[in-house]
Coordinates of C-alpha atoms in Angstrom, one line a residue:
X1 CA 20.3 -2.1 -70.5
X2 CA 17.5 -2.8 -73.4
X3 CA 14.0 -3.8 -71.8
X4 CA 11.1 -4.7 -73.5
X5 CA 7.8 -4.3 -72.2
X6 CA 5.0 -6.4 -72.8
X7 CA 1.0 -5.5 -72.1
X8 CA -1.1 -8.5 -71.7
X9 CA 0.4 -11.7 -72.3
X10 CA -2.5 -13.9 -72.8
X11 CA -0.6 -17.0 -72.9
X12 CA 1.4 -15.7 -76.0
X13 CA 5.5 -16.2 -75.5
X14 CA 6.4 -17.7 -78.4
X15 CA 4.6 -14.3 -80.6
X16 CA 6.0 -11.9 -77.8
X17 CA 9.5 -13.7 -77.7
X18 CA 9.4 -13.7 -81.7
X19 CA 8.8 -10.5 -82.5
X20 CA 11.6 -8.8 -80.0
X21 CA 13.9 -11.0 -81.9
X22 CA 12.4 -9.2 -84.9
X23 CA 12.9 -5.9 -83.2
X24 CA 16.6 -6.8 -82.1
X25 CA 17.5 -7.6 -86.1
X26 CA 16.1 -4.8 -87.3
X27 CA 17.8 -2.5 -84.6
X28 CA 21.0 -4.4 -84.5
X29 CA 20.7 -4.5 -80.6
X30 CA 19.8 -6.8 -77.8
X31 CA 17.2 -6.8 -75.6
X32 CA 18.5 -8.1 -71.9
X33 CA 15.7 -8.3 -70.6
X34 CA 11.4 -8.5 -71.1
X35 CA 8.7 -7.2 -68.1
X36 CA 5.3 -8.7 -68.7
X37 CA 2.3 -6.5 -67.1
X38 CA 0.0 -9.8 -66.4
X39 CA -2.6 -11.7 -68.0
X40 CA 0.5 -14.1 -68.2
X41 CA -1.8 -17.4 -68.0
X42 CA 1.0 -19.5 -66.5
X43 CA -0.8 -22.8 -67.8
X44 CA 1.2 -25.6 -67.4
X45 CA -1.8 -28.0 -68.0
X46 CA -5.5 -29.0 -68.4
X47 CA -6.2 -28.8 -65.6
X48 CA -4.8 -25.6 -64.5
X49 CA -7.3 -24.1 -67.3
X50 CA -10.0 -25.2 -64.3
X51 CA -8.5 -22.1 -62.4
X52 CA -8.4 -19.3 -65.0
X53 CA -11.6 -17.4 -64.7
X54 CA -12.9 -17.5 -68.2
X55 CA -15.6 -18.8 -70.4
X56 CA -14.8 -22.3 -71.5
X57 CA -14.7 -21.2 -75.2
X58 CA -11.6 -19.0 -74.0
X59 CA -9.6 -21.9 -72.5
X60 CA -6.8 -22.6 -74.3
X61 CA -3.5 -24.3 -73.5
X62 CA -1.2 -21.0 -74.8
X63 CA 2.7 -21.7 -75.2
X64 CA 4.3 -21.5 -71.4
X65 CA 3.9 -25.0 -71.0
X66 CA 6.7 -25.3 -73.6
X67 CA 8.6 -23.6 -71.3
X68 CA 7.7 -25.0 -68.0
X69 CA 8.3 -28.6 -69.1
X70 CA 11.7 -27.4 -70.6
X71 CA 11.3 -28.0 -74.2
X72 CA 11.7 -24.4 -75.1
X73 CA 14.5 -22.2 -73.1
X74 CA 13.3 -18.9 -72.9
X75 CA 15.2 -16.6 -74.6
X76 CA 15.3 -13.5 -72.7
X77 CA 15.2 -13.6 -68.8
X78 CA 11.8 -12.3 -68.3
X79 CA 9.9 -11.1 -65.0
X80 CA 6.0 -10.6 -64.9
X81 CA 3.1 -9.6 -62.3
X82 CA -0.4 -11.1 -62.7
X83 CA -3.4 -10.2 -64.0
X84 CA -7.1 -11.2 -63.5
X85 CA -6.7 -14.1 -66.4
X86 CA -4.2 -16.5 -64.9
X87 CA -3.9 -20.0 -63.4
X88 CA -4.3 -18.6 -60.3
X89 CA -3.6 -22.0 -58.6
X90 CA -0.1 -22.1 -59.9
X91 CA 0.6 -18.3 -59.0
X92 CA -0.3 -19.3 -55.3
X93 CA 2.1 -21.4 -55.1
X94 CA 4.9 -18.9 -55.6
X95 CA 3.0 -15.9 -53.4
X96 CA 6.2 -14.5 -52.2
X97 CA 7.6 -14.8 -56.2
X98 CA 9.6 -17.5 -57.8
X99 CA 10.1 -19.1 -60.9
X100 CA 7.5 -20.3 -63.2
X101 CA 9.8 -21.9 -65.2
X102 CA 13.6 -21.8 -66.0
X103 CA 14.5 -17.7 -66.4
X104 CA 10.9 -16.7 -66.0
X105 CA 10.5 -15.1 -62.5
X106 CA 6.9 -14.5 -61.3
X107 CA 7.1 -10.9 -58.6
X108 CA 4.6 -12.4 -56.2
X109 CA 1.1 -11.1 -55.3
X110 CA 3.6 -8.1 -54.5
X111 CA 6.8 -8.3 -54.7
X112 CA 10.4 -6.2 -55.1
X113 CA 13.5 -7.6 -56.5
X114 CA 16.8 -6.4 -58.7
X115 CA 18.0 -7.0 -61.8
X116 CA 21.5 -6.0 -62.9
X117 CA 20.8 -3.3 -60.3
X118 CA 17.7 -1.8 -61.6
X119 CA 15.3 -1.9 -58.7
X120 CA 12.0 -4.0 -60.1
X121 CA 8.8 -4.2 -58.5
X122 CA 5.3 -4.8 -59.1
X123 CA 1.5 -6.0 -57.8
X124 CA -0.7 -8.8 -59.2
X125 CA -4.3 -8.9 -59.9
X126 CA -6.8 -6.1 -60.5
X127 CA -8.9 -3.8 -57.8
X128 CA -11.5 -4.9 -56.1
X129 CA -13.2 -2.7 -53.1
X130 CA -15.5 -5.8 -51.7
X131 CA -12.7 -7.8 -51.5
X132 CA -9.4 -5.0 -50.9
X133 CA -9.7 -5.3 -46.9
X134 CA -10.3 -9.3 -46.7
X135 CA -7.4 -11.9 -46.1
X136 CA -6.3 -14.1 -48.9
X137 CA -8.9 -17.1 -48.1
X138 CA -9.4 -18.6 -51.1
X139 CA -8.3 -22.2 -51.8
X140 CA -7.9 -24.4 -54.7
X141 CA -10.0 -25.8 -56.3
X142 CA -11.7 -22.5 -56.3
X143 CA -15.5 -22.5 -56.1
X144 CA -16.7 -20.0 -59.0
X145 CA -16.7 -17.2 -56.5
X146 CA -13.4 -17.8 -55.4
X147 CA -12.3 -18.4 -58.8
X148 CA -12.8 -14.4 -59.5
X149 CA -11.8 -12.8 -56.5
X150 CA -8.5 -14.9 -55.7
X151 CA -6.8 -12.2 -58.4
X152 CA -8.4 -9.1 -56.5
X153 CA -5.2 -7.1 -54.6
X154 CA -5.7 -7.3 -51.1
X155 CA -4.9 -4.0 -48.6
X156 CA -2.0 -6.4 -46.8
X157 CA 0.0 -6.3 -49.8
X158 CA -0.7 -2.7 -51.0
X159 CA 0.4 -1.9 -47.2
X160 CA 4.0 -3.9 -47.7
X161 CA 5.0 -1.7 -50.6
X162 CA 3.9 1.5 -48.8
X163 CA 6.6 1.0 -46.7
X164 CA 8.9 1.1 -49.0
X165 CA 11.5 4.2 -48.5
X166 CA 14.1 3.8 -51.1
X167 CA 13.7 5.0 -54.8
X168 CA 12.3 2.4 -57.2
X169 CA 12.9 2.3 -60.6
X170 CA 10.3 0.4 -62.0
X171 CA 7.0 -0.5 -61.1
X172 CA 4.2 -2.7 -63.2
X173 CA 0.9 -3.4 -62.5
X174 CA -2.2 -4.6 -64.4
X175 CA -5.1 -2.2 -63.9
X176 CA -4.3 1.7 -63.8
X177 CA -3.3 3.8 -61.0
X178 CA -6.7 5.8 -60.6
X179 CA -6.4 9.4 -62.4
X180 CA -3.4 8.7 -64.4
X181 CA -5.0 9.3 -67.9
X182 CA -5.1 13.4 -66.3
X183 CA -1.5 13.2 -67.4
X184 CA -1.9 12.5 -70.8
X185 CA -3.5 13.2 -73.8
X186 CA -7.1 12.2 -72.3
X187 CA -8.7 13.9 -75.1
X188 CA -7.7 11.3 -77.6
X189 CA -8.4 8.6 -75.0
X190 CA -11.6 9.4 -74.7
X191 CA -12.2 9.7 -78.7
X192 CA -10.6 6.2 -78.7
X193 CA -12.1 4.4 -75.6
X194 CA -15.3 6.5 -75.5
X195 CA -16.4 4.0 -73.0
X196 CA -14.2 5.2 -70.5
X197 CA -15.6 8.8 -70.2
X198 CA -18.1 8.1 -67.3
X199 CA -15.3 6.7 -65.4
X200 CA -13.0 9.4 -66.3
X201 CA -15.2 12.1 -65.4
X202 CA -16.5 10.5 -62.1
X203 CA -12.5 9.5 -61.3
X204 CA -13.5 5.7 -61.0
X205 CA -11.3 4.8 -64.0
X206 CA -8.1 2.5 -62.4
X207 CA -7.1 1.4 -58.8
X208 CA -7.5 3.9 -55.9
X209 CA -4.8 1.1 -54.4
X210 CA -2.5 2.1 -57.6
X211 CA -3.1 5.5 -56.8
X212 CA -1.5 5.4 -53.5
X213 CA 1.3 3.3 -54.2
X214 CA 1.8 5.7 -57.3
X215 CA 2.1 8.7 -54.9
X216 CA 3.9 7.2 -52.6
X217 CA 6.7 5.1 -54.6
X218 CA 7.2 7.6 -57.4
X219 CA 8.8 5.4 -59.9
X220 CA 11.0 6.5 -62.5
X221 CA 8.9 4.2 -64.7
X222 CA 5.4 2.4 -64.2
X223 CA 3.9 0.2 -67.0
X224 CA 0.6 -1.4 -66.8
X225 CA -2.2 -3.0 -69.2
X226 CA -5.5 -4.6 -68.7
X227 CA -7.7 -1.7 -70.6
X228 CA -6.0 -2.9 -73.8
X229 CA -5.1 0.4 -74.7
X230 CA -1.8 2.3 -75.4
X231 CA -1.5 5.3 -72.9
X232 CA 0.8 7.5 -72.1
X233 CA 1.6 9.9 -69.5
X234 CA 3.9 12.1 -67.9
X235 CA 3.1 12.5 -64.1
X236 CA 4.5 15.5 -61.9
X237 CA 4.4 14.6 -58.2
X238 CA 3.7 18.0 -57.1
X239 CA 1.2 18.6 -59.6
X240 CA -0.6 15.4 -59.1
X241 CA -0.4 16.1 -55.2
X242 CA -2.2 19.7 -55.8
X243 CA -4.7 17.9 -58.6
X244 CA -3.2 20.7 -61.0
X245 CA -4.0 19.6 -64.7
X246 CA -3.5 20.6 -68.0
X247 CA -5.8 23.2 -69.4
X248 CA -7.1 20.8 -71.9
X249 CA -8.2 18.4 -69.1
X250 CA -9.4 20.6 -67.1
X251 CA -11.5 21.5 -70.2
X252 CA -13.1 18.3 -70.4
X253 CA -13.2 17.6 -66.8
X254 CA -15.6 20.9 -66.6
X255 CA -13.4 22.3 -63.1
X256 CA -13.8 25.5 -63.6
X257 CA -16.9 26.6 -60.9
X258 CA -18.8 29.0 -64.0
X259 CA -18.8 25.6 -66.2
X260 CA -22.5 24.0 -66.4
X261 CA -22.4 20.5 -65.0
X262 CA -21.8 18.2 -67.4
X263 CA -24.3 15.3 -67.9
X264 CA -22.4 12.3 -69.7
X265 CA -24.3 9.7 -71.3
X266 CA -23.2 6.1 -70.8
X267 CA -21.4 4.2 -73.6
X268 CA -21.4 0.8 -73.8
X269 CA -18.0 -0.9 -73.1
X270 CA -17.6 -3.4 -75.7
X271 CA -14.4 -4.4 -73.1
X272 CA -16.4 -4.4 -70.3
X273 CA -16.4 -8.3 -70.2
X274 CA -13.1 -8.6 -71.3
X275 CA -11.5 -6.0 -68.2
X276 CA -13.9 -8.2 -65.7
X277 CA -14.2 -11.5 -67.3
X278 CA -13.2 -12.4 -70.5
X279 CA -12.1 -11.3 -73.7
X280 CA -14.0 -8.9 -75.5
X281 CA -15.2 -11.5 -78.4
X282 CA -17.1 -9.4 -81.6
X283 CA -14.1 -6.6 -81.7
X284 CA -11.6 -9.7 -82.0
X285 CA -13.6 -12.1 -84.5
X286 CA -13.7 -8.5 -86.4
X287 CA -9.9 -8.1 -86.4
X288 CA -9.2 -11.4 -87.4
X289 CA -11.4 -11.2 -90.6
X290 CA -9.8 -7.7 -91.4
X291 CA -6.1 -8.3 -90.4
X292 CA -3.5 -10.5 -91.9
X293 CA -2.3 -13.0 -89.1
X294 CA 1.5 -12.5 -89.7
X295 CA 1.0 -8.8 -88.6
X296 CA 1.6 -7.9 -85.5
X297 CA 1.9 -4.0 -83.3
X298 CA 6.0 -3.1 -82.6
X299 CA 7.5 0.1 -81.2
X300 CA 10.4 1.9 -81.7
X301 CA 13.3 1.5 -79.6
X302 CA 13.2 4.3 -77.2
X303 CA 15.5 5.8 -74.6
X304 CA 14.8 6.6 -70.8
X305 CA 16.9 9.0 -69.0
X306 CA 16.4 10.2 -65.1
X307 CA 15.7 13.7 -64.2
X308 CA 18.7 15.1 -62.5
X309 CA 17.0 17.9 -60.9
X310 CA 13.5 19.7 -60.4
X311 CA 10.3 17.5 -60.1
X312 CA 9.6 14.3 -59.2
X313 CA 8.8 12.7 -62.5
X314 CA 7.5 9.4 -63.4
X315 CA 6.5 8.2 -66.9
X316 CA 3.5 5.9 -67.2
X317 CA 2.9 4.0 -70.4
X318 CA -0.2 0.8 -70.8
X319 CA 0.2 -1.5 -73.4
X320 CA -2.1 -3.7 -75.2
X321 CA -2.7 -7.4 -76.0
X322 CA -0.3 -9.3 -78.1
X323 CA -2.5 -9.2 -80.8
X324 CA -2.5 -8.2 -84.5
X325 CA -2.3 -4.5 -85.0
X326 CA -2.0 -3.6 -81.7
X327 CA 0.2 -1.8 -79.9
X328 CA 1.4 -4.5 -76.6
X329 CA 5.0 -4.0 -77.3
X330 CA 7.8 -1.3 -76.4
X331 CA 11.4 -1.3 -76.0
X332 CA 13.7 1.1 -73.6
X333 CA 17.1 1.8 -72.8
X334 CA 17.9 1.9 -68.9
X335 CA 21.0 3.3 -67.6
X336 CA 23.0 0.9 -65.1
X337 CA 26.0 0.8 -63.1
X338 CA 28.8 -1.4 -62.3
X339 CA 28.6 -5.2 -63.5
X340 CA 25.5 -7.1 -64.1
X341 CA 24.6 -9.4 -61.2
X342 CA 21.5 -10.5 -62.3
X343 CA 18.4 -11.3 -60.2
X344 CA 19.2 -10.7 -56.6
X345 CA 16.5 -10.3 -53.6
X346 CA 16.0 -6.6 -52.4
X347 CA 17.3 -6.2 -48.8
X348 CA 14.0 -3.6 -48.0
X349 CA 11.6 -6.1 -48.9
X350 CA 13.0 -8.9 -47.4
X351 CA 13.3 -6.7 -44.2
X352 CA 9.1 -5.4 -45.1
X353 CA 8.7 -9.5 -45.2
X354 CA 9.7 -10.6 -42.2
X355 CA 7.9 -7.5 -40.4
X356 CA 4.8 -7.8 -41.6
X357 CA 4.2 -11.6 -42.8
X358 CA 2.7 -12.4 -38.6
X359 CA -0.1 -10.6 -39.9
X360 CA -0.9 -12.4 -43.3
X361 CA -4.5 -13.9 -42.9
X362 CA -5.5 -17.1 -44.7
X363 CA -8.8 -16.3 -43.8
X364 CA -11.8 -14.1 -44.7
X365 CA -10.3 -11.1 -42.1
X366 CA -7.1 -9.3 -42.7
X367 CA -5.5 -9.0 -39.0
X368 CA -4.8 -5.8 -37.6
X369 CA -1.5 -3.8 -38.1
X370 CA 0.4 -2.4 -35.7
X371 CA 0.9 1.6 -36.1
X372 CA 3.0 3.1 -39.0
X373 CA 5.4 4.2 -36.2
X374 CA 5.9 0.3 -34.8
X375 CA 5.9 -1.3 -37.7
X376 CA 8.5 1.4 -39.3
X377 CA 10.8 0.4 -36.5
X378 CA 10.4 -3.3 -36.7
X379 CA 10.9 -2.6 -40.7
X380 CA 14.5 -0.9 -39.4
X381 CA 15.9 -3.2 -37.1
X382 CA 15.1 -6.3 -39.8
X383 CA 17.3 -4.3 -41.5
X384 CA 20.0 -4.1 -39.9
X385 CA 20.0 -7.7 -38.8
X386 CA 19.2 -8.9 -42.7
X387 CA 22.6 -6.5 -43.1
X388 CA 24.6 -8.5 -40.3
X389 CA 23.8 -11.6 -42.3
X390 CA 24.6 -10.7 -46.1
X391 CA 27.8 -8.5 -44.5
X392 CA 29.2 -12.2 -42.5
X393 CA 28.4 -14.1 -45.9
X394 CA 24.9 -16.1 -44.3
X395 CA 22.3 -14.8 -46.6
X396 CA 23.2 -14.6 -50.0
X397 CA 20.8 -12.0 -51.6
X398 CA 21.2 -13.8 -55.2
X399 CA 18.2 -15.6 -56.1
X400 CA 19.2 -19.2 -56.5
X401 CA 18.4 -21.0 -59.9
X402 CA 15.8 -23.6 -58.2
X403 CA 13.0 -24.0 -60.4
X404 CA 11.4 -26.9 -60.2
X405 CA 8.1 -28.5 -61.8
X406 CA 5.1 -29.4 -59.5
X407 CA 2.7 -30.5 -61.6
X408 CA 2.9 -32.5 -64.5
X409 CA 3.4 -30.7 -67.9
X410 CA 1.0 -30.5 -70.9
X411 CA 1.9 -33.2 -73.9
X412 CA -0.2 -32.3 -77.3
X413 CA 1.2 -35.6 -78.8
X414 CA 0.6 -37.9 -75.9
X415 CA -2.2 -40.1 -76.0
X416 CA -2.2 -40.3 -72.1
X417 CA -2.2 -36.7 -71.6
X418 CA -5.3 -36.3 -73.9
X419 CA -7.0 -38.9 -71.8
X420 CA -5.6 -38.1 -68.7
X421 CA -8.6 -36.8 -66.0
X422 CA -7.5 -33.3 -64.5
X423 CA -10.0 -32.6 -62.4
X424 CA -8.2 -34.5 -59.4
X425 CA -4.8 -33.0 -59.5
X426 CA -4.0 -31.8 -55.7
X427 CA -2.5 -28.4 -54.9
X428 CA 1.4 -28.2 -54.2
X429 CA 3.7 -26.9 -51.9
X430 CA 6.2 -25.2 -54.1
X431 CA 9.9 -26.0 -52.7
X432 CA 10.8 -22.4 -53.8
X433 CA 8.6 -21.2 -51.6
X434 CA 9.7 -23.4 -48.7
X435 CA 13.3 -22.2 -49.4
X436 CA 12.5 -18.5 -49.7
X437 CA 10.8 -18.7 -46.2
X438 CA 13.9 -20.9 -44.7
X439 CA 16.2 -18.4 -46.1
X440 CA 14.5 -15.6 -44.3
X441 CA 13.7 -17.4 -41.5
X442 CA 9.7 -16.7 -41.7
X443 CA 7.0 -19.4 -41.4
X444 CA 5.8 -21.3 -44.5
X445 CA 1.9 -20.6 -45.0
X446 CA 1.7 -21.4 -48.4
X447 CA 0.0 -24.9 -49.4
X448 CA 1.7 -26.2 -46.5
X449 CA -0.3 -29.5 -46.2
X450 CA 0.1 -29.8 -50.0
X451 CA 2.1 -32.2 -52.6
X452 CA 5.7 -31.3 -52.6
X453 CA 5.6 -32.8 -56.4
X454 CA 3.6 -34.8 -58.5
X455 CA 2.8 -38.8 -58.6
X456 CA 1.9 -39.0 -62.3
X457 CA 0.7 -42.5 -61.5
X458 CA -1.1 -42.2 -58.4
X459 CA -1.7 -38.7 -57.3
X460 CA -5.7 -39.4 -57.9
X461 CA -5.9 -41.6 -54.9
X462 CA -3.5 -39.8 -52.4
X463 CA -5.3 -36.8 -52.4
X464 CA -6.2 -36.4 -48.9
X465 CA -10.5 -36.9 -48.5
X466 CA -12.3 -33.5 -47.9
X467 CA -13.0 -34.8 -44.5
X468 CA -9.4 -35.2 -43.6
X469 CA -8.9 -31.7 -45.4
X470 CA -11.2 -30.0 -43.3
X471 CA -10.0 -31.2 -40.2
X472 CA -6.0 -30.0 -40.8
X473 CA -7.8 -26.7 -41.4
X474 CA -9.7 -26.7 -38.1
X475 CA -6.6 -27.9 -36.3
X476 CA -4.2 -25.5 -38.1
X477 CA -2.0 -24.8 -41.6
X478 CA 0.8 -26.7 -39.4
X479 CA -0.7 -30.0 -38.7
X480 CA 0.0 -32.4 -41.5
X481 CA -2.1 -34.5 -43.3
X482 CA -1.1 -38.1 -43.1
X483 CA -2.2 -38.6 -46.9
X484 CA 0.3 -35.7 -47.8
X485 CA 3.6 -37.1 -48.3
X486 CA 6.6 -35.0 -46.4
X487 CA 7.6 -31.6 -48.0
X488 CA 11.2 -30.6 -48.4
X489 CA 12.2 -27.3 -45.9
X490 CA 13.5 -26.5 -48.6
X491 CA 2.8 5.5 -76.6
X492 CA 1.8 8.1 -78.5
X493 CA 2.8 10.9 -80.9
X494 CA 0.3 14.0 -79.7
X495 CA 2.0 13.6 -76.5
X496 CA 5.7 13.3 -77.4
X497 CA 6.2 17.0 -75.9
X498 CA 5.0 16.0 -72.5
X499 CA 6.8 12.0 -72.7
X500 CA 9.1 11.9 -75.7
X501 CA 10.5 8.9 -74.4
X502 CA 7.2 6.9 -75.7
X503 CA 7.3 6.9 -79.1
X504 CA 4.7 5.8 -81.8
X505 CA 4.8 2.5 -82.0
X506 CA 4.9 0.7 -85.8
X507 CA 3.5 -2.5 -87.3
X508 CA 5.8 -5.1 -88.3
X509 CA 5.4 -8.6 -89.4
X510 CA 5.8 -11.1 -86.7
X511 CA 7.7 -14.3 -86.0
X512 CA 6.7 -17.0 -84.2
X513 CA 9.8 -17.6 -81.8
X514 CA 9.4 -21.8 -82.4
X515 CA 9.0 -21.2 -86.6

């Protein structure tokens, strides 16, 4: 099975899409599939820009809401995590994972799934230590605060996929797994992204959350983005477990004990703004006077085979932005077995669900655990009861085809969109969501005293008063507002020795997927 990966997104489909139908013409092959590692901006209209933490100047509508409103079919089934640059409101809405639009499926704030057997999974948003330990409190419409740490990964969801015991194949995430460039050529890195060196040499570069998820999942495969840079490496488990390095690392890294300290003077980050904030805007009004438009970063077609014996291996690659010269695109070859099924739930994490969603917090404090040992049991015996079900033909573990708009879509040639006031529209309770939690028999807590869909006419004046708001939550996420209408239940050469399945990626000329 072809994948193509996909760094940041940035609200790009119609580039990303066009240029792996490039790649598939050129290759004579087809791509069956395209994994996205954030920044997605899932904008489906003005008003959702109010949620993307950005500069005003860096607001703009992208191409998704083609796709959301159905104008434009999507021509690859494509799954993607998010970033920090995303219409957070909109991803809320499908926490558990769902579709953003017809054969786009979103993986959750964490989330596993399947497709055509290849085990997929995946965390949204970027590290944050202030917020790692607090519940997921924030609400839309986000206050500015809120706003930038609704996308910050929170230690409940880190703590679902450490309990995952079965191999994965692939895993995506935004930031970094922390220490992952001491795998790779970090010597070039460094000459590249001089920037980075402080972090690198003080091990602050990536997510210490990514870090443990790394060591404990041990992918076959783990793809990320956000630093908008292409990266390779080639991790050995028991190497990284005994912090055993290359000699060339270990070089610049200074640990040898009759080394001299090293005293590293502070670069500035020209991407700080854009990792944190926004996008990084003199390095990309430079491109665009230097570069021709129609070019655009594309990588070989590579091959990924899994080790049959010795080490635990997994082989990292970050991809940049879809952006001119730029190297945000690869494509792979994974093995499979027996006949595609498509996307189906993944028993484990539906069993991880139901054990550990009591203890999702809507507030400022995560609640407390139970121990490793309790909640490994619990994990077990939802097992073996989510077995009983798919076994007597109760749950089906294919994920229905139930996408469904909420809010209203984004018209460019409709005068009443133009003039249409945004700053109103109500949160929504996503029916996915409401028929993932039915299906697993869990309790809703997502928007549920929210719009089930959206009254293009008359929404304004039914959303319920912040009085009435704030008295459904001081009585409770299950009394209902009686303004809310009823819801339905329903790369790199130099390093080709170490990960040869990477390969230099080459600029191509581009097509727009809509020209």
């Amino acid at each position: 099975m072809k994948i193509a990966i996909e760094g940041c997104c940035h609200g790009q489909l119609d580039k990303i899409y066009g240029s792996i139908r490039l790649l598939e013409k050129r290759g004579n092959y087809k791509v069956d599939l395209v994994l996205i590692c954030g920044d997605f901006q899932a904008i489906r209209n003005t008003f959702d820009l109010n949620s993307m933490a950005v500069p005003d100047k860096y607001k703009e509508m992208g191409t998704f809401w083609k796709y959301y409103s159905g104008a434009v079919k999507p021509p690859y089934p494509t799954i993607f995590i998010g970033g920090n640059h995303e219409a957070s409101n909109y991803l809320w809405e499908l926490y558990h994972g769902g579709w953003v639009s017809k054969d786009i499926y979103y993986l959750g704030n964490a989330g596993v799934i399947n497709f055509n057997g290849v085990r997929i999974g995946g965390i949204s948003g970027i590290y944050k230590s202030g917020d790692y330990k607090k519940g997921h409190y924030e609400s839309a419409p986000y206050s500015p605060s809120d706003m930038r740490s609704v996308y910050h990964v929170r230690e409940y969801d880190v703590k679902k996929l450490m309990r995952i015991q079965k191999p994965m194949d692939i895993f995506l995430s935004h930031d970094w797994p922390r220490g992952i460039e001491r795998f790779g050529n970090m010597k070039k890195l460094i000459k590249k992204k001089p920037y980075f060196q402080q972090e690198i040499m003080t091990n602050s570069l990536g997510s210490p959350a990514n870090e443990d998820l790394l060591k404990k999942l041990q992918p076959s495969l783990w793809f990320s983005a956000h630093l908008h840079v292409y990266y390779s490496s080639l991790v050995d488990h028991d190497k990284l477990q005994a912090m055993e390095y290359s000699k060339e690392v270990n070089k610049i890294l200074r640990i040898n004990p009759k080394s001299p300290a090293r005293i590293i003077e502070k670069v500035e980050n020209p991407d700080e703004i854009a990792i944190d904030l926004s996008e990084e805007e003199e390095e990309e009004e430079e491109e665009k006077k230097n570069t021709p438009p129609e070019d655009i970063s594309i990588s070989l077609e590579t091959e990924v085979t899994q080790t049959a014996s010795g080490p635990k291996i997994t082989k990292f690659l970050s991809l940049d932005k879809c952006l001119p010269y730029r190297d945000f695109l690869q494509v792979i070859d994974v093995p499979t077995e027996g006949e595609p099924q498509g996307f189906t739930y993944d028993l484990e994490w539906l069993a991880i669900t139901r054990s550990m969603h009591p203890y999702m917090s809507l507030g400022r404090s995560q609640n407390i655990l139970p121990s490793d040992e309790a909640l490994q049991a619990s994990i077990q015996a939802e097992m073996r009861a989510l077995e009983t079900r798919v076994e007597s033909g109760e749950l089906d573990l294919k994920i229905p085809d139930n996408f469904s708009p909420t809010a209203p879509a984004y018209q460019p040639d409709s005068p009443q969109q133009k003039n249409k006031d945004f700053s109103h529209q109500p949160v929504f309770l996503n029916p996915q969501t409401s028929a993932f939690c039915d299906r697993i028999n869990i309790e809703n807590k997502i928007n549920v005293t929210s719009y089930s869909s959206m009254d293009n006419s008359s929404y304004q004046q039914k959303t319920p008063s912040p009085e009435k708001e704030a008295q459904v939550i001081a009585n409770g996420s299950r009394i209902q507002d009686p303004t809310v209408r009823a819801t339905s239940p329903l790369r790199e050469a130099d390093v080709a020795a170490l990960a040869p399945t990477f390969q230099e990626p080459k600029r191509q000329k581009t097509i727009d997927e809509n020209e």
